[in-house]
Tab-separated table of C-alpha atoms in Angstrom:
chain	number	residue	atom	x	y	z
A	4	MET	CA	14.433	-8.344	63.208
A	5	ARG	CA	16.715	-11.065	61.862
A	6	ASP	CA	16.651	-14.850	61.716
A	7	GLY	CA	19.374	-17.353	62.640
A	8	HIS	CA	21.243	-16.700	59.368
A	9	ASN	CA	21.302	-12.970	60.077
A	10	LYS	CA	18.755	-12.235	57.321
A	11	VAL	CA	16.083	-9.606	57.759
A	12	TYR	CA	12.551	-10.939	58.049
A	13	LYS	CA	10.209	-9.815	55.270
A	14	SER	CA	6.989	-8.129	56.208
A	15	PHE	CA	3.682	-9.007	54.561
A	16	SER	CA	3.861	-5.936	52.333
A	17	ASP	CA	7.374	-6.905	51.206
A	18	VAL	CA	6.126	-10.340	50.162
A	19	ILE	CA	3.305	-9.085	47.920
A	20	GLU	CA	4.651	-5.841	46.446
A	21	GLY	CA	7.059	-5.274	43.597
A	22	LYS	CA	7.911	-7.142	40.424
A	23	GLU	CA	9.123	-10.180	42.388
A	24	GLY	CA	6.153	-10.127	44.741
A	25	ARG	CA	3.577	-12.848	45.057
A	26	PHE	CA	1.072	-11.290	42.669
A	27	ARG	CA	3.280	-10.251	39.753
A	28	GLU	CA	5.738	-13.121	40.021
A	29	THR	CA	3.361	-16.051	40.505
A	30	LEU	CA	-0.336	-15.250	40.239
A	31	LEU	CA	-0.453	-12.813	37.309
A	32	GLY	CA	2.366	-14.281	35.267
A	33	LYS	CA	1.682	-17.971	35.521
A	34	ARG	CA	1.135	-20.217	32.515
A	35	VAL	CA	-1.960	-22.388	32.330
A	36	ASP	CA	-2.970	-25.396	30.262
A	37	TYR	CA	-4.536	-24.973	26.814
A	38	SER	CA	-2.661	-21.739	26.163
A	39	GLY	CA	0.312	-20.628	24.112
A	40	ARG	CA	2.265	-17.553	23.104
A	41	SER	CA	4.115	-16.488	19.980
A	42	VAL	CA	5.070	-13.535	17.793
A	43	ILE	CA	2.426	-12.280	15.357
A	44	VAL	CA	3.016	-11.795	11.638
A	45	VAL	CA	0.747	-10.468	8.925
A	46	GLY	CA	-1.646	-12.841	7.163
A	47	PRO	CA	-3.257	-10.835	4.325
A	48	LEU	CA	-4.834	-13.925	2.735
A	49	LEU	CA	-6.802	-14.762	5.876
A	50	SER	CA	-10.436	-13.889	6.371
A	51	LEU	CA	-11.273	-11.341	9.025
A	52	HIS	CA	-12.423	-14.041	11.463
A	53	GLN	CA	-9.440	-16.364	10.897
A	54	CYS	CA	-6.007	-16.648	12.468
A	55	GLY	CA	-3.100	-18.853	11.488
A	56	LEU	CA	-1.778	-21.211	14.164
A	57	PRO	CA	1.627	-22.874	13.708
A	58	ARG	CA	1.500	-26.665	13.679
A	59	GLU	CA	3.757	-26.859	16.721
A	60	ILE	CA	1.402	-24.716	18.805
A	61	ALA	CA	-1.815	-26.219	17.434
A	62	ILE	CA	-0.846	-29.827	18.176
A	63	GLU	CA	-0.025	-28.889	21.782
A	64	LEU	CA	-3.199	-26.871	22.317
A	65	PHE	CA	-5.516	-29.515	20.878
A	66	GLN	CA	-3.530	-32.593	21.932
A	67	THR	CA	-6.281	-33.868	24.232
A	68	PHE	CA	-8.867	-33.597	21.462
A	69	VAL	CA	-6.543	-35.283	18.944
A	70	ILE	CA	-5.873	-38.178	21.358
A	71	ARG	CA	-9.603	-38.605	21.833
A	72	GLY	CA	-10.089	-38.617	18.047
A	73	LEU	CA	-7.342	-41.200	17.490
A	74	ILE	CA	-8.891	-43.534	20.044
A	75	ARG	CA	-12.406	-42.977	18.710
A	76	GLN	CA	-11.306	-43.889	15.164
A	77	ASP	CA	-9.461	-47.001	16.431
A	78	VAL	CA	-6.135	-45.638	15.219
A	79	ALA	CA	-4.746	-45.969	18.751
A	80	SER	CA	-5.893	-48.301	21.517
A	81	ASN	CA	-4.766	-46.152	24.446
A	82	THR	CA	-3.357	-42.751	25.349
A	83	GLY	CA	0.290	-43.870	25.201
A	84	ILE	CA	0.042	-45.127	21.617
A	85	ALA	CA	-1.849	-41.982	20.607
A	86	LYS	CA	0.888	-39.759	22.050
A	87	SER	CA	3.558	-41.748	20.206
A	88	LYS	CA	1.717	-41.219	16.912
A	89	ILE	CA	1.537	-37.501	17.669
A	90	ARG	CA	5.295	-37.395	18.354
A	91	GLU	CA	5.942	-39.209	15.076
A	92	LYS	CA	3.661	-36.687	13.279
A	93	GLU	CA	1.784	-39.270	11.257
A	94	PRO	CA	-0.546	-37.928	8.509
A	95	ILE	CA	-3.681	-39.128	10.310
A	96	VAL	CA	-2.770	-36.817	13.205
A	97	TRP	CA	-2.967	-33.696	11.016
A	98	GLU	CA	-6.259	-34.842	9.488
A	99	ILE	CA	-7.848	-35.241	12.914
A	100	LEU	CA	-6.346	-31.937	14.039
A	101	GLN	CA	-7.948	-30.187	11.066
A	102	GLU	CA	-11.341	-31.651	11.954
A	103	VAL	CA	-10.992	-30.572	15.582
A	104	MET	CA	-9.943	-27.026	14.689
A	105	GLN	CA	-12.855	-26.529	12.285
A	106	GLY	CA	-15.339	-26.681	15.124
A	107	HIS	CA	-13.307	-25.032	17.865
A	108	PRO	CA	-12.583	-21.279	18.096
A	109	VAL	CA	-9.566	-19.870	19.916
A	110	LEU	CA	-9.083	-16.631	21.835
A	111	LEU	CA	-6.230	-14.241	21.042
A	112	ASN	CA	-5.089	-11.694	23.599
A	113	ARG	CA	-2.438	-8.996	23.557
A	114	ALA	CA	-1.281	-7.441	26.799
A	115	PRO	CA	-2.149	-4.983	28.164
A	116	THR	CA	-5.865	-5.736	27.891
A	117	LEU	CA	-7.250	-2.228	28.347
A	118	HIS	CA	-10.676	-2.657	26.747
A	119	ARG	CA	-13.030	-5.333	25.480
A	120	LEU	CA	-11.404	-5.680	22.067
A	121	GLY	CA	-8.091	-6.651	23.681
A	122	ILE	CA	-9.223	-10.284	23.525
A	123	GLN	CA	-11.150	-11.634	20.528
A	124	ALA	CA	-12.133	-15.009	19.101
A	125	PHE	CA	-10.889	-16.434	15.791
A	126	GLN	CA	-11.288	-19.538	13.690
A	127	PRO	CA	-7.839	-21.213	13.658
A	128	ILE	CA	-6.223	-22.670	10.555
A	129	LEU	CA	-2.893	-24.475	10.274
A	130	VAL	CA	0.055	-22.514	8.873
A	131	GLY	CA	3.747	-23.129	8.514
A	132	GLY	CA	6.457	-21.490	10.575
A	133	ARG	CA	6.384	-20.690	14.270
A	134	ALA	CA	4.495	-17.361	14.301
A	135	ILE	CA	0.784	-16.626	14.673
A	136	CYS	CA	-0.731	-15.125	11.514
A	137	LEU	CA	-3.206	-12.292	11.994
A	138	HIS	CA	-5.345	-10.291	9.580
A	139	PRO	CA	-4.054	-6.693	9.435
A	140	LEU	CA	-7.527	-5.163	9.831
A	141	VAL	CA	-7.970	-6.518	13.370
A	142	CYS	CA	-4.741	-4.986	14.679
A	143	LYS	CA	-6.351	-1.721	15.787
A	144	GLY	CA	-8.542	-3.454	18.367
A	145	PHE	CA	-5.476	-5.093	19.900
A	146	ASN	CA	-3.308	-1.983	19.415
A	147	ALA	CA	-0.861	-4.374	17.751
A	148	ASP	CA	1.585	-4.138	14.882
A	149	PHE	CA	4.024	-6.502	13.238
A	150	ASP	CA	7.326	-5.299	14.645
A	151	GLY	CA	7.774	-8.157	17.110
A	152	ASP	CA	4.599	-8.018	19.184
A	153	GLN	CA	3.585	-11.209	20.962
A	154	MET	CA	0.074	-12.507	21.531
A	155	ALA	CA	-1.312	-15.249	23.733
A	156	VAL	CA	-3.732	-17.890	22.446
A	157	HIS	CA	-6.259	-19.686	24.648
A	158	VAL	CA	-8.655	-22.555	23.943
A	159	PRO	CA	-12.178	-22.264	25.410
A	160	LEU	CA	-13.080	-25.688	26.792
A	161	SER	CA	-16.690	-25.663	27.984
A	162	LEU	CA	-19.659	-25.379	25.643
A	163	GLU	CA	-20.671	-22.135	27.352
A	164	ALA	CA	-17.253	-20.599	26.706
A	165	GLN	CA	-17.303	-21.705	23.058
A	166	ALA	CA	-20.809	-20.279	22.589
A	167	GLU	CA	-19.731	-16.978	24.126
A	168	ALA	CA	-16.700	-16.866	21.834
A	169	ARG	CA	-18.820	-17.479	18.731
A	170	LEU	CA	-21.690	-15.154	19.590
A	171	LEU	CA	-19.900	-12.247	21.262
A	172	MET	CA	-16.157	-12.356	20.689
A	173	PHE	CA	-15.596	-13.227	17.015
A	174	SER	CA	-13.552	-10.516	15.314
A	175	HIS	CA	-15.979	-9.993	12.422
A	176	MET	CA	-18.704	-9.190	14.982
A	177	ASN	CA	-16.634	-6.456	16.657
A	178	LEU	CA	-16.182	-3.971	13.834
A	179	LEU	CA	-17.144	-0.892	15.874
A	180	SER	CA	-15.518	0.544	18.968
A	181	PRO	CA	-17.676	-0.205	22.041
A	182	ALA	CA	-16.682	3.158	23.550
A	183	ILE	CA	-17.364	5.695	20.782
A	184	GLY	CA	-18.863	3.632	17.964
A	185	ASP	CA	-16.193	4.444	15.372
A	186	PRO	CA	-15.085	1.718	12.923
A	187	VAL	CA	-12.208	-0.385	14.205
A	188	SER	CA	-11.426	-2.398	11.070
A	189	VAL	CA	-10.153	0.359	8.780
A	190	PRO	CA	-7.315	0.129	6.235
A	191	THR	CA	-4.065	1.799	7.272
A	192	GLN	CA	-0.434	2.096	6.176
A	193	ASP	CA	0.472	-0.437	3.462
A	194	MET	CA	-3.192	-1.198	2.764
A	195	LEU	CA	-3.833	2.425	1.790
A	196	ILE	CA	-0.795	2.409	-0.497
A	197	GLY	CA	-2.007	-0.821	-2.098
A	198	LEU	CA	-5.511	0.549	-2.643
A	199	TYR	CA	-4.067	3.707	-4.171
A	200	ALA	CA	-1.830	1.717	-6.513
A	201	LEU	CA	-4.767	-0.537	-7.415
A	202	THR	CA	-7.207	2.245	-8.272
A	203	ILE	CA	-4.909	4.863	-9.763
A	204	GLY	CA	-5.527	5.260	-13.456
A	205	ASN	CA	-3.253	6.010	-16.367
A	206	PRO	CA	-3.276	9.802	-16.885
A	207	GLN	CA	-3.627	9.297	-20.639
A	208	GLY	CA	-6.495	11.457	-21.891
A	209	ILE	CA	-9.611	10.176	-23.556
A	210	CYS	CA	-8.738	11.910	-26.817
A	211	ALA	CA	-5.401	10.109	-27.076
A	212	ASN	CA	-6.707	7.844	-29.813
A	213	ARG	CA	-9.701	7.185	-32.005
A	214	TYR	CA	-12.392	4.611	-31.253
A	215	ASN	CA	-14.316	2.327	-33.528
A	216	LEU	CA	-17.174	0.112	-32.296
A	217	SER	CA	-17.636	-1.928	-35.443
A	218	ASN	CA	-17.221	-5.080	-33.294
A	219	SER	CA	-18.722	-4.172	-29.926
A	220	ASN	CA	-18.901	-7.725	-28.566
A	221	CYS	CA	-15.197	-8.281	-28.329
A	222	ILE	CA	-11.902	-6.481	-28.123
A	223	ASN	CA	-11.354	-4.121	-31.014
A	224	SER	CA	-8.109	-2.251	-30.950
A	225	LYS	CA	-4.711	-2.289	-32.533
A	226	LYS	CA	-2.357	-4.993	-31.248
A	227	GLU	CA	1.360	-5.478	-31.222
A	228	THR	CA	3.211	-8.752	-30.651
A	229	VAL	CA	5.578	-8.752	-27.693
A	230	ASP	CA	8.157	-11.466	-27.052
A	231	ASN	CA	8.610	-12.203	-23.334
A	232	ASN	CA	10.713	-15.196	-22.217
A	233	ASP	CA	10.238	-16.977	-25.554
A	234	CYS	CA	6.452	-16.608	-25.193
A	235	LYS	CA	4.667	-14.375	-27.670
A	236	TYR	CA	1.473	-12.599	-26.724
A	237	CYS	CA	-0.545	-9.710	-28.102
A	238	LYS	CA	-0.456	-6.380	-26.313
A	239	TYR	CA	-2.910	-3.612	-27.098
A	240	THR	CA	-1.579	-0.237	-28.157
A	241	LYS	CA	-4.994	1.453	-27.941
A	242	GLU	CA	-7.675	1.285	-25.309
A	243	PRO	CA	-9.369	-2.111	-25.798
A	244	TYR	CA	-13.044	-3.014	-25.478
A	245	PHE	CA	-14.311	-5.897	-23.338
A	246	SER	CA	-17.769	-7.388	-23.073
A	247	SER	CA	-17.300	-8.564	-19.459
A	248	SER	CA	-14.980	-8.117	-16.500
A	249	TYR	CA	-13.892	-11.767	-16.795
A	250	ASP	CA	-12.482	-11.066	-20.261
A	251	ALA	CA	-10.624	-8.011	-18.962
A	252	LEU	CA	-9.114	-9.897	-16.016
A	253	GLY	CA	-8.186	-12.754	-18.341
A	254	ALA	CA	-6.374	-10.337	-20.637
A	255	TYR	CA	-4.504	-8.937	-17.631
A	256	ARG	CA	-3.412	-12.423	-16.556
A	257	GLN	CA	-2.145	-12.987	-20.094
A	258	LYS	CA	-0.157	-9.713	-19.813
A	259	ARG	CA	-2.040	-8.113	-22.682
A	260	ILE	CA	-3.040	-5.066	-20.618
A	261	ASN	CA	-1.590	-3.325	-17.579
A	262	LEU	CA	-3.143	-2.959	-14.136
A	263	ASP	CA	-3.606	0.797	-14.543
A	264	GLY	CA	-4.180	0.780	-18.291
A	265	PRO	CA	-7.537	2.316	-19.341
A	266	LEU	CA	-10.077	0.085	-21.073
A	267	TRP	CA	-13.709	0.165	-22.148
A	268	LEU	CA	-16.055	-2.287	-20.431
A	269	ARG	CA	-19.586	-3.050	-21.551
A	270	TRP	CA	-21.913	-2.103	-18.701
A	271	ARG	CA	-25.547	-2.595	-17.849
A	272	LEU	CA	-27.970	0.139	-18.849
A	273	ASP	CA	-27.943	2.720	-16.082
A	274	GLN	CA	-30.600	5.423	-16.023
A	275	ARG	CA	-28.230	7.751	-14.179
A	276	VAL	CA	-25.913	7.585	-17.183
A	277	VAL	CA	-28.671	7.689	-19.770
A	278	GLY	CA	-30.387	10.656	-18.103
A	279	SER	CA	-27.192	12.644	-17.662
A	280	ARG	CA	-27.071	16.072	-19.270
A	281	GLU	CA	-23.325	15.947	-19.772
A	282	VAL	CA	-22.226	17.200	-23.168
A	283	PRO	CA	-20.398	14.508	-25.187
A	284	ILE	CA	-16.820	15.124	-26.216
A	285	GLU	CA	-17.413	13.584	-29.620
A	286	VAL	CA	-20.264	11.962	-31.550
A	287	GLN	CA	-19.461	9.391	-34.241
A	288	TYR	CA	-21.854	8.124	-36.903
A	289	GLU	CA	-21.419	4.922	-38.873
A	290	SER	CA	-22.542	4.289	-42.429
A	291	PHE	CA	-25.402	2.068	-41.219
A	292	GLY	CA	-26.804	4.846	-39.053
A	293	ASN	CA	-25.502	3.701	-35.682
A	294	SER	CA	-24.134	6.423	-33.420
A	295	ASN	CA	-21.518	6.520	-30.691
A	296	GLU	CA	-21.534	9.323	-28.118
A	297	ILE	CA	-18.170	9.578	-26.372
A	298	TYR	CA	-18.050	11.156	-22.913
A	299	LYS	CA	-15.189	11.494	-20.454
A	300	HIS	CA	-15.886	8.267	-18.548
A	301	TYR	CA	-18.392	6.382	-20.696
A	302	GLN	CA	-19.779	5.853	-24.194
A	303	ILE	CA	-23.361	5.398	-25.345
A	304	VAL	CA	-23.915	3.302	-28.471
A	305	GLY	CA	-27.182	4.063	-30.262
A	306	SER	CA	-29.060	2.359	-33.098
A	307	VAL	CA	-30.615	3.745	-36.258
A	308	LYS	CA	-33.900	4.231	-34.405
A	309	ARG	CA	-32.089	6.308	-31.751
A	310	GLU	CA	-32.444	3.516	-29.209
A	311	ILE	CA	-29.627	2.846	-26.751
A	312	ARG	CA	-27.957	-0.442	-27.640
A	313	CYS	CA	-25.309	-0.588	-24.916
A	314	ILE	CA	-23.087	1.468	-22.657
A	315	TYR	CA	-19.314	1.265	-22.250
A	316	ILE	CA	-17.579	2.673	-19.187
A	317	ARG	CA	-13.938	3.689	-19.053
A	318	THR	CA	-12.130	1.922	-16.221
A	319	THR	CA	-9.012	-0.097	-15.359
A	320	VAL	CA	-8.254	-3.657	-14.284
A	321	GLY	CA	-7.349	-2.332	-10.837
A	322	HIS	CA	-10.795	-0.794	-10.424
A	323	LEU	CA	-12.439	-4.020	-11.586
A	324	SER	CA	-10.444	-6.114	-9.105
A	325	PHE	CA	-11.274	-3.753	-6.254
A	326	TYR	CA	-14.962	-3.688	-7.221
A	327	ARG	CA	-15.145	-7.502	-7.299
A	328	GLU	CA	-13.469	-7.830	-3.897
A	329	ILE	CA	-15.922	-5.356	-2.350
A	330	GLU	CA	-18.878	-7.104	-3.991
A	331	GLU	CA	-17.771	-10.550	-2.755
A	332	ALA	CA	-17.214	-9.189	0.761
A	333	ILE	CA	-20.705	-7.651	0.869
A	334	GLN	CA	-22.297	-10.852	-0.428
A	335	GLY	CA	-20.404	-12.949	2.124
A	336	PHE	CA	-21.415	-10.592	4.928
A	337	TRP	CA	-25.035	-10.732	3.759
A	338	ARG	CA	-25.033	-14.542	3.641
A	339	ALA	CA	-23.494	-14.731	7.108
A	340	TYR	CA	-26.228	-12.610	8.679
A	341	SER	CA	-29.227	-13.686	6.577
């Protein structure tokens, strides 16, 4: 059946089916207020519950809240003046935007949303550029990677929606798969390579040099002066001794030791080490009667009365950095849930 222009009439099924049908063309693909879309890039410095929003997207998403803040602080007398200040990007606009974003989570979604973790809540922070920054550990839940994937961002408006986002949808509260219970936030790809490079040790054996603990409270090893960019610093040719991890990390920042270079770190008395039946590689005795038992991964310094004075463990700066990051993460997780 044709109309006056000799065109075939469309049936009801023709109107709703297909890519250009009513559902896929209009209803499912429409854009709504308080939403945006951009390419995702890696943000390794972000916390697990944070995402980086570009300024251009953030000011559009939270424009209503910023206008309300400008009027409340008497910076603008009406909506028109407030919008002009936003267009001019005055400094007060970014300050109010920061305050608004601190108390307002956003929802990130990557299509297709096949399970519950396809949409999660994050705490937004302002970043430069035009791409959304995402922590690499949350990519598995979205089945996302950083080869050009796009993600949509939505702003929950009502108090009920914000409460649901904070209590149920925050990324750091969805660490396990709801289907099988396996961990979702696991290191992959470049993270594994970085962890390997961080914790790999120098293959130099423990018997490569001699040790002397005559000054056990500070570094005691042979040094050589190295000239680098007209700046002289001391570099250790033997495995140095440190009384704390802060001293070891400070020496690394001063380029006196390498990331994978072995060192001896004074450690707390550990009964598992003291009670070990491992045979020492070498036992040294000083003229004053002090002893030093050298094992493969640690040393035990004893006094004249055969009492244990201190323990030194053999480690690297990479291991110390990794240990501190894990310790800070556990403490932060404990504070968040205590």
